[in-house]
mmCIF file of C-alpha atoms and ligand atoms in Angstrom:
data_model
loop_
_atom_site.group_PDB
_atom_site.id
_atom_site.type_symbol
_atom_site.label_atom_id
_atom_site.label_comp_id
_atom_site.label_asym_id
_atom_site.label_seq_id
_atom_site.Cartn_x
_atom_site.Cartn_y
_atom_site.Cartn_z
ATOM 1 C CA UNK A 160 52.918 63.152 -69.601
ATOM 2 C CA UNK A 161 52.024 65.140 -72.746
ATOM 3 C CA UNK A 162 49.756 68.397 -71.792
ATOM 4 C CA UNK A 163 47.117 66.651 -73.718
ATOM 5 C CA UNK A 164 47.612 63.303 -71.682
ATOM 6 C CA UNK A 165 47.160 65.445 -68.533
ATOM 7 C CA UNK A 166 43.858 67.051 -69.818
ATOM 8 C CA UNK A 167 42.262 63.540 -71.154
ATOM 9 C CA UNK A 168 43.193 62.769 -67.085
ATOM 10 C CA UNK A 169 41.415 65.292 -65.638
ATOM 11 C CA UNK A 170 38.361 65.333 -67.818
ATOM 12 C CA UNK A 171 38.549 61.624 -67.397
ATOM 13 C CA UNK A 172 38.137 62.489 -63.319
ATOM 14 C CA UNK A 173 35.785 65.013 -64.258
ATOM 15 C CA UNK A 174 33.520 62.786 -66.054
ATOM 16 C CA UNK A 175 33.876 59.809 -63.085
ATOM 17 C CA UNK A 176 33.090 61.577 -59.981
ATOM 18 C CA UNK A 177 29.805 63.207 -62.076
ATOM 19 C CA UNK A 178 27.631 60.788 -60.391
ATOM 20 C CA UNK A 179 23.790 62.552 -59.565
ATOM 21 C CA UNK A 180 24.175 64.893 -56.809
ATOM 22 C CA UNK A 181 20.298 66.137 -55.689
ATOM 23 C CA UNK A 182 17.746 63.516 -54.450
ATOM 24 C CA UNK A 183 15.713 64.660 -57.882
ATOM 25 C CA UNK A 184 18.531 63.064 -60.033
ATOM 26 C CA UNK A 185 18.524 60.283 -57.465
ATOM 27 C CA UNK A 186 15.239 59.607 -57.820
ATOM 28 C CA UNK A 187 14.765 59.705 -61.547
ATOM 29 C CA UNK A 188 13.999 63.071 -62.285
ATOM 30 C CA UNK A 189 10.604 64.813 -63.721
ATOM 31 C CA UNK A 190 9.188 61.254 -64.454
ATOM 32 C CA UNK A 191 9.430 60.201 -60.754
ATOM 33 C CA UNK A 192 8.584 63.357 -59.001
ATOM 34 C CA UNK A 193 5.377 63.492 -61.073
ATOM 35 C CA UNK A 194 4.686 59.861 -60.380
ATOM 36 C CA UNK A 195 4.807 59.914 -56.879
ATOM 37 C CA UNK A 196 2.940 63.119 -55.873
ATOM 38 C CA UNK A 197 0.211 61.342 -58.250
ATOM 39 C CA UNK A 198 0.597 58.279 -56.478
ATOM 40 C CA UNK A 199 0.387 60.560 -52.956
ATOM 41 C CA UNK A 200 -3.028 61.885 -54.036
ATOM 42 C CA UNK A 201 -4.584 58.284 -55.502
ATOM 43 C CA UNK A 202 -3.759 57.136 -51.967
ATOM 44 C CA UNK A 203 -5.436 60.000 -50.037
ATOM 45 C CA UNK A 204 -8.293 59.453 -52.574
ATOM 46 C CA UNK A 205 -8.840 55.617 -51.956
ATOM 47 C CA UNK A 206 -7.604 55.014 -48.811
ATOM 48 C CA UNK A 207 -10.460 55.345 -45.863
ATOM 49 C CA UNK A 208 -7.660 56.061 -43.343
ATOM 50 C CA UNK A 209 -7.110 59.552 -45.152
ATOM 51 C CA UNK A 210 -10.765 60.605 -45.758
ATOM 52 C CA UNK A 211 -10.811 63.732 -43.113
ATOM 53 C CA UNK A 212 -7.431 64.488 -45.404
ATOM 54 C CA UNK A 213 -9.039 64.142 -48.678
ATOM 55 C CA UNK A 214 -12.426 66.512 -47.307
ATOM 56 C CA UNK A 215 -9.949 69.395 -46.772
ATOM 57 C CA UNK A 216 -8.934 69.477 -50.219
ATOM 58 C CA UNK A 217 -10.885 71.912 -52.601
ATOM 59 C CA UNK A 218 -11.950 69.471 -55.738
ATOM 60 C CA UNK A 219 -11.223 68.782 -58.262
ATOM 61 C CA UNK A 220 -7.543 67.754 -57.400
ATOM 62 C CA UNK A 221 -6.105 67.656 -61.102
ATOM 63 C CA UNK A 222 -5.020 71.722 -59.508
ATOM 64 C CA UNK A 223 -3.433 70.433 -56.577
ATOM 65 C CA UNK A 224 -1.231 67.814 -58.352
ATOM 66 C CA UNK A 225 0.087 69.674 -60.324
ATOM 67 C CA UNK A 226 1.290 72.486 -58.116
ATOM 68 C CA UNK A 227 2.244 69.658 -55.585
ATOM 69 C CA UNK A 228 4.090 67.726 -57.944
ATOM 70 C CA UNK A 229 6.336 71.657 -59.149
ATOM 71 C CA UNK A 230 7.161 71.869 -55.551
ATOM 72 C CA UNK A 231 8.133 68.723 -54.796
ATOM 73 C CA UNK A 232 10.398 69.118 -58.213
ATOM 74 C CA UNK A 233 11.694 72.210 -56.540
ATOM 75 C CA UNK A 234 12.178 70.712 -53.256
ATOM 76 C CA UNK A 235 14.319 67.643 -53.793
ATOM 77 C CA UNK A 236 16.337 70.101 -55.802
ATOM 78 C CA UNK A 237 14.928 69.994 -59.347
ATOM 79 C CA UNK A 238 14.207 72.925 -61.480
ATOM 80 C CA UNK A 239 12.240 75.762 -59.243
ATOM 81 C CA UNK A 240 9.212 76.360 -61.885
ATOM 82 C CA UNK A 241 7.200 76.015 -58.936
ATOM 83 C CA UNK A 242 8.586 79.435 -57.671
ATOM 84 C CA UNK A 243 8.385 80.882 -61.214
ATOM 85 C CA UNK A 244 5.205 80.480 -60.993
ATOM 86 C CA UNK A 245 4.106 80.866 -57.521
ATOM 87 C CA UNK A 246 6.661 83.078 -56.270
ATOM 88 C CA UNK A 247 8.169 81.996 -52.653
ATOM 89 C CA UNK A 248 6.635 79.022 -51.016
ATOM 90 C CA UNK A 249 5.644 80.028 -47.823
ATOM 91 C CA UNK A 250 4.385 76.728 -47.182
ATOM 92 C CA UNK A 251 3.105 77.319 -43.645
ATOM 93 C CA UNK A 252 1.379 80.958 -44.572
ATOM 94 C CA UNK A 253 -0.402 78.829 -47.396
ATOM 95 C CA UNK A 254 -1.622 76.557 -44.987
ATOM 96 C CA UNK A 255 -3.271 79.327 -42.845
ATOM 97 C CA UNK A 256 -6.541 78.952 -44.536
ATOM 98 C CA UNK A 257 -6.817 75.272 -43.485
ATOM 99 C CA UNK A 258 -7.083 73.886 -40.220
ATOM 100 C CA UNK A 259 -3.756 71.841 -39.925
ATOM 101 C CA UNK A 260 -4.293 69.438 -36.721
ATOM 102 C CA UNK A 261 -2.279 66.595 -35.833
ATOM 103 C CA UNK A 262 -4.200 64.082 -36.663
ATOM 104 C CA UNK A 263 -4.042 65.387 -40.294
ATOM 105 C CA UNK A 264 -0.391 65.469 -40.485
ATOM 106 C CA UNK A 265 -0.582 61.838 -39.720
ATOM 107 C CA UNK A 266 -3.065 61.248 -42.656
ATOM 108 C CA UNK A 267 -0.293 63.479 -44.972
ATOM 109 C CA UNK A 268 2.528 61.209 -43.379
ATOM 110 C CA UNK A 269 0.732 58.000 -44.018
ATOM 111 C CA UNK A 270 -0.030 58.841 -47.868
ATOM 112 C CA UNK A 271 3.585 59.794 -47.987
ATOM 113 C CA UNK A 272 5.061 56.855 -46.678
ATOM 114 C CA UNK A 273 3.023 54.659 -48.757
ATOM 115 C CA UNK A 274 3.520 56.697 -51.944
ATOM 116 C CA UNK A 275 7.192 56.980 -51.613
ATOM 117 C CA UNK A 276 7.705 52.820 -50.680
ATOM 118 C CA UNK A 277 5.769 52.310 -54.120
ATOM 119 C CA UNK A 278 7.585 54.749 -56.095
ATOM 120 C CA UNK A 279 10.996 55.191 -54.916
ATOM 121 C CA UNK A 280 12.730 52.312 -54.941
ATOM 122 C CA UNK A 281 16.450 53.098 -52.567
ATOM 123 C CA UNK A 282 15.006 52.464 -49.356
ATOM 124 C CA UNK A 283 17.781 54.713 -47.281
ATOM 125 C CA UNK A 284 16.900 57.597 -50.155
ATOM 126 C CA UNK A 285 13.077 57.096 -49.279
ATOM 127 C CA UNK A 286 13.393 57.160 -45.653
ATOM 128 C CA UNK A 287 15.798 60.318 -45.489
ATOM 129 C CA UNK A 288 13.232 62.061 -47.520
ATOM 130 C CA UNK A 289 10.378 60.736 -45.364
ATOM 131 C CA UNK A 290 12.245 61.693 -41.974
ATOM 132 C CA UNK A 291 12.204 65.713 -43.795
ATOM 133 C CA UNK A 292 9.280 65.424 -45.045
ATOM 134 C CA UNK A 293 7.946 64.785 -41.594
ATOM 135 C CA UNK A 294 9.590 67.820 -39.763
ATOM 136 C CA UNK A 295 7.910 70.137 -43.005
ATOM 137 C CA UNK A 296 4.323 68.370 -41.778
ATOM 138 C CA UNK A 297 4.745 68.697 -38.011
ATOM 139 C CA UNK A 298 6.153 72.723 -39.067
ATOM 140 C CA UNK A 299 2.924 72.599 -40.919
ATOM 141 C CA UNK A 300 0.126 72.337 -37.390
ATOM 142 C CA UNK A 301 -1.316 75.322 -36.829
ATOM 143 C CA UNK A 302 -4.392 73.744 -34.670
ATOM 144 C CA UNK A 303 -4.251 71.419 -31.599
HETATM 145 C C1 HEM B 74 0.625 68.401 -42.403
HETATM 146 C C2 HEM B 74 -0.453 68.119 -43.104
HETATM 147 C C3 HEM B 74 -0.874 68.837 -44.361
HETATM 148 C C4 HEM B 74 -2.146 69.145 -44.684
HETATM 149 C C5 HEM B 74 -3.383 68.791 -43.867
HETATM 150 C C6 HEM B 74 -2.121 69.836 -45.957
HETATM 151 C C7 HEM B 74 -3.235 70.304 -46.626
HETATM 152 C C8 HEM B 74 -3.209 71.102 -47.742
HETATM 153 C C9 HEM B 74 -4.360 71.693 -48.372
HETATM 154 C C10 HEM B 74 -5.803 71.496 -47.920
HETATM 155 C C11 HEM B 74 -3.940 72.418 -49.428
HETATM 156 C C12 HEM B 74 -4.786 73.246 -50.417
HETATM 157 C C13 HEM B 74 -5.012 72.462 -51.654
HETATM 158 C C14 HEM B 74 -5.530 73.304 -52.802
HETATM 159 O O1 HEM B 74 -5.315 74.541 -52.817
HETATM 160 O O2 HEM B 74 -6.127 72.721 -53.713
HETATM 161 C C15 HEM B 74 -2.493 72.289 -49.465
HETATM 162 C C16 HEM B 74 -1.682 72.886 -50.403
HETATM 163 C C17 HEM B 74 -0.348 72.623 -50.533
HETATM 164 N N1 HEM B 74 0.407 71.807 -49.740
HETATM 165 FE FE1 HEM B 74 -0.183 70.905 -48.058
HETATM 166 N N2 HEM B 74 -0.821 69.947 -46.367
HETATM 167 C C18 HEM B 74 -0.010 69.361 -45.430
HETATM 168 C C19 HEM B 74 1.357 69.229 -45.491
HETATM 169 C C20 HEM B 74 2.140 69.616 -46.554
HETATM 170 C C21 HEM B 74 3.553 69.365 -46.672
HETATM 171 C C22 HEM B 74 4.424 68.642 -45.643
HETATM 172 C C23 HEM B 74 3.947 69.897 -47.862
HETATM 173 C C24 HEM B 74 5.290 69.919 -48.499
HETATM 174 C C25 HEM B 74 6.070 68.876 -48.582
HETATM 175 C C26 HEM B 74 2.768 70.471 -48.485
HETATM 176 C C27 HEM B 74 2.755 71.105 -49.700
HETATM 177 C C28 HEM B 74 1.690 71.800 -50.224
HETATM 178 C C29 HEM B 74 1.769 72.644 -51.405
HETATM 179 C C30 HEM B 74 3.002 72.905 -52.255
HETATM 180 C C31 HEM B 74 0.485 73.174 -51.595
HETATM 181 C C32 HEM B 74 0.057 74.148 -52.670
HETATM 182 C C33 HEM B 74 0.343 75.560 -52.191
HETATM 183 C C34 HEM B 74 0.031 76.557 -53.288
HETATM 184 O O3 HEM B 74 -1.167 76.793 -53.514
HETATM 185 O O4 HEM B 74 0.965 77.059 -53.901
HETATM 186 N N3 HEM B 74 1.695 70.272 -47.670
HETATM 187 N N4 HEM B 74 -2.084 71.486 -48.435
#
């Protein structure tokens, strides 16, 4: 094979075994992220089953979607203007100020799981994502 022959091969590899690689490619990218932390925070508006979750929440929450939706961006591996702008996450330290009891983390959980069915649509993808997601909420308690 010609030294060019052997190049066209490998970028030819190259250019096959690209396939998306973070569960922000996966998912569809800015688009999707955006869509489902929206979709997160029209459920914990409308749904009576999160209303202690939706009293802890300063108002307006046009704020607290978008900082949600940079750091979800960030987390499923998606650019990190989240950090730009907010420096480390600290998640838990910025959750100090609230009282984080169980029974909230199963309001979060239950937004979650409903806004990721309706918005992602690889089922295995959602529920790895959803089985993290939980162990970030449960790190999240800091009140019995
Ligand atoms: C376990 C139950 C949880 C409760 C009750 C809760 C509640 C809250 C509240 C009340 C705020 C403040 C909103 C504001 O400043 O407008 C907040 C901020 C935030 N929460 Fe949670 N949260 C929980 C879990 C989580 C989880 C699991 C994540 C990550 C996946 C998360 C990510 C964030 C982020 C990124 C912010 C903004 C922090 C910042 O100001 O930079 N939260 N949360």
């Amino acid at each position: 094979m010609s030294i060019l022959g052997y190049f066209n091969k490998m970028k030819e590899k190259k250019r096959r075994y690209k396939t998306p690689t973070t569960p922000y490619e996966l998912i569809g990218g800015d688009a999707k992220v955006t869509q489902l932390a929206n979709k997160f925070y029209d459920i914990m508006e409308q749904d009576p089953f999160a209303a202690e979750l939706l009293a802890l929440h300063p108002k307006p929450l046009d704020r607290i979607r978008h900082v949600f939706t940079l750091y979800l961006i960030m987390w499923l591996g998606g650019p990190n203007n989240y950090e730009l702008q907010f420096g480390h996450p600290r998640l838990r330290a910025r959750h100090l100020p609230f009282s984080v009891t169980p029974e909230l983390k199963r309001q979060w959980m239950y937004c979650m799981r409903k806004a990721m069915m309706d918005t992602v649509t690889d089922i295995s993808l959602a529920e790895k994502l959803l089985h993290s997601l939980d162990q970030l909420a449960e790190h999240m308690i800091n009140t019995d």
